[in-house]
Amino acid sequence: MTPQDPLLTVRDIAVHYGDRVGCEQVSFDLFPGEVLGIVGESGSGKSTLLNAVSGQLLPSAGSIHYNTRLSDVREIYEMSEPERRFLMRTDWAFVHQNPRDGLRMGVSAGANIGERLMGVGWRHYGEIRGTAASWLGKVEIADDRMDDTPSTFSGGMQQRLQIARNLVSGPRLVFMDEPTGGLDVSVQARLLDLLRGLVADLNLSVVIVTHDLAVARLLSHRLMVMQGGRVVESGLTDQVLDDPQHPYSQLLVSSILQV
Amino acid sequence: MEMVDKQSYNFAYLDEQTKRMIRRALLKAVAIPGYQVPFASREMPMPYGWGTGGIQVTAAVIGPEDVLKVIDQGSDDTTNAVSIRKFFTKVTNVETTEDTAKATVIQTRHRIPETDLTEGQILVYQVPIPEPLRFLEPRETETRKMHAMEEYGLMHVKLYEDISQHGEIATTYAYPVEVAGRYMMDPSPTPKFDNPKMDRMPALQLFGAGREKRIYAIPPYTTVKSLDFDDHKFSIQKWEQPCALCGAEESFLDEVILDDHGGRMFVCSDSHFCQTRQDEGHRGEMSPGHPLQKREGVQ
């Protein structure tokens, strides 16, 4: 794989729920180290698209090719299910809006982080614990909370724990569904700062769905604006936000509250 | 024309079609060691949790020539063991025994006999919850996928939790095992003390879960490995004192509270094993005739 090759190639994806359209005619490329933001209002098909692209929802049409570590390009829904699940829990990561969807609430923070490691065959308790501790440090959770369950954590801590749990396996591609939704503004800022640092340090490729244009502005390099299941505008983030061309993008940008 | 024939139960209570259905499930279970085979579990004349799965398996494999032993927590004389033994006496009229070596079919709740089992014997376990991943992953659809794809990392999460909370693997019963290098299996709530006995056992081991409608099996001489970490190895329970009645040092001991002043004794949970040793002249410190006892028959 050369740096010019896209990591993820999506062509003409469509998801139909019976007669209703989830999303339609969506195509994009995602390059290594790139952050792609998907913005749009509720019901515009953002999450549907993210689920389809991340291997969790079989699309009605289109193709999704992923450049695997073995340097061969594979269509993700043509892989066998074990292959796809292995990919999803090693090379990929998915950060849910609600940390309860992405964490095991009944086991300790350390075990939450260690699960992916044990899933790929780590069998040395000391090493698993050491790695978990170092990841807790990276997401700014104190060492002494390692043996506490996530249910005793604040919302912001749970979200940071979910990120650590996902990144411990060294994924190259991360999907995020409104990672800052439901957090108050100061916690959001801290989380965004952390995410931006991790994305840059680890050279992650990210597809991030958000309705918050400020989040998109801070994190993403490129932006796609969705409306009614279709991409109405795409381009560099600053370009789309500073000079929106499509009437809906203009509406979206102009509806940001000014304090 | 004998009236008694019309009025009595079919041999081993279940009708022949049901026994055939269970035998088919058993054959599949033996062919895929450790794999949970669904079967159409029947209502039995006792409540779920009393061993309805084990009884159906026993009923499907027992023949008129068999000799049956039933144990509950290792003991031949507790309620569960006595009622199941009576049940089979009534519906099969087979010979029953407390002698482990003499039995051809042994139905057990929560123990494996101390006496080594041999080829030709069948050990039937009563299983309450057959799914080892259940408490970590409540969705049946998901656990089935995890078995199919051999995704067993989650099982180690439980052991990890044990060590992080207790400093050691604190799971002492229903300790997860890997069967024949493939399937993760719950050995039913037997103490982990018995796990090493399952490995390469010459007898056939059958597991029946009545409420959960699952059957699984370990064929003779199959590898059964208890899970562990490289730096926290699997180990079995140990006691600081021998059995108070027979002096055995290598058996699984039950703690018995004697009074409300902290008095207690440790005795073999396998009642037949303990009695045999006492008959052979072995004495523990609380048994009559031991030098520590001042008089005969001390309680």
Coordinates of C-alpha atoms in Angstrom, one line a residue, chain A residues 81-82 85-86 89 104 106-108 110-111 115 118-119 122-129 132 146-147, chain B residues 136-138 142 145-146 149-154 156-157 159-161 163-165 228-232:
Chain A
E81 CA -18.3 -13.5 8.9
P82 CA -15.4 -14.6 11.2
R85 CA -15.7 -9.9 13.0
F86 CA -11.9 -10.3 13.5
R89 CA -12.3 -6.1 16.8
R104 CA -19.1 -3.9 29.5
G106 CA -20.4 -5.2 34.8
V107 CA -16.6 -5.7 34.7
S108 CA -13.8 -3.4 35.8
G110 CA -9.0 -2.8 33.3
A111 CA -10.9 -5.8 32.0
E115 CA -10.8 -7.7 26.5
M118 CA -7.4 -11.4 25.4
G119 CA -9.5 -11.7 22.3
W122 CA -2.9 -12.4 25.2
R123 CA -2.5 -14.8 28.1
H124 CA -0.2 -13.0 30.5
Y125 CA -2.1 -11.2 33.3
G126 CA 0.7 -8.9 34.2
E127 CA 1.2 -7.7 30.6
I128 CA -2.5 -7.2 30.0
R129 CA -2.7 -5.1 33.2
A132 CA -4.5 -1.4 30.4
M146 CA -8.6 0.6 37.2
D147 CA -10.4 -2.0 39.2
Chain B
L136 CA -20.7 -12.2 30.5
E137 CA -22.9 -12.2 27.3
P138 CA -26.6 -12.6 27.9
E142 CA -24.2 -13.9 20.3
K145 CA -21.7 -17.1 17.2
M146 CA -18.8 -16.8 19.7
M149 CA -16.2 -18.6 15.5
E150 CA -14.1 -19.7 18.5
E151 CA -14.1 -16.2 19.9
Y152 CA -13.3 -17.0 23.5
G153 CA -11.4 -13.9 24.7
L154 CA -14.4 -13.0 26.9
H156 CA -10.5 -14.8 30.1
V157 CA -12.1 -11.4 31.0
L159 CA -10.6 -14.8 35.0
Y160 CA -8.9 -11.4 34.7
E161 CA -11.7 -9.9 36.9
I163 CA -7.4 -11.9 39.8
S164 CA -7.9 -8.1 39.8
Q165 CA -10.6 -8.3 42.6
D228 CA -5.6 -19.9 33.0
F229 CA -3.0 -17.2 32.5
D230 CA 0.7 -17.7 31.9
D231 CA 1.5 -16.0 35.1
H232 CA -1.6 -17.2 37.1

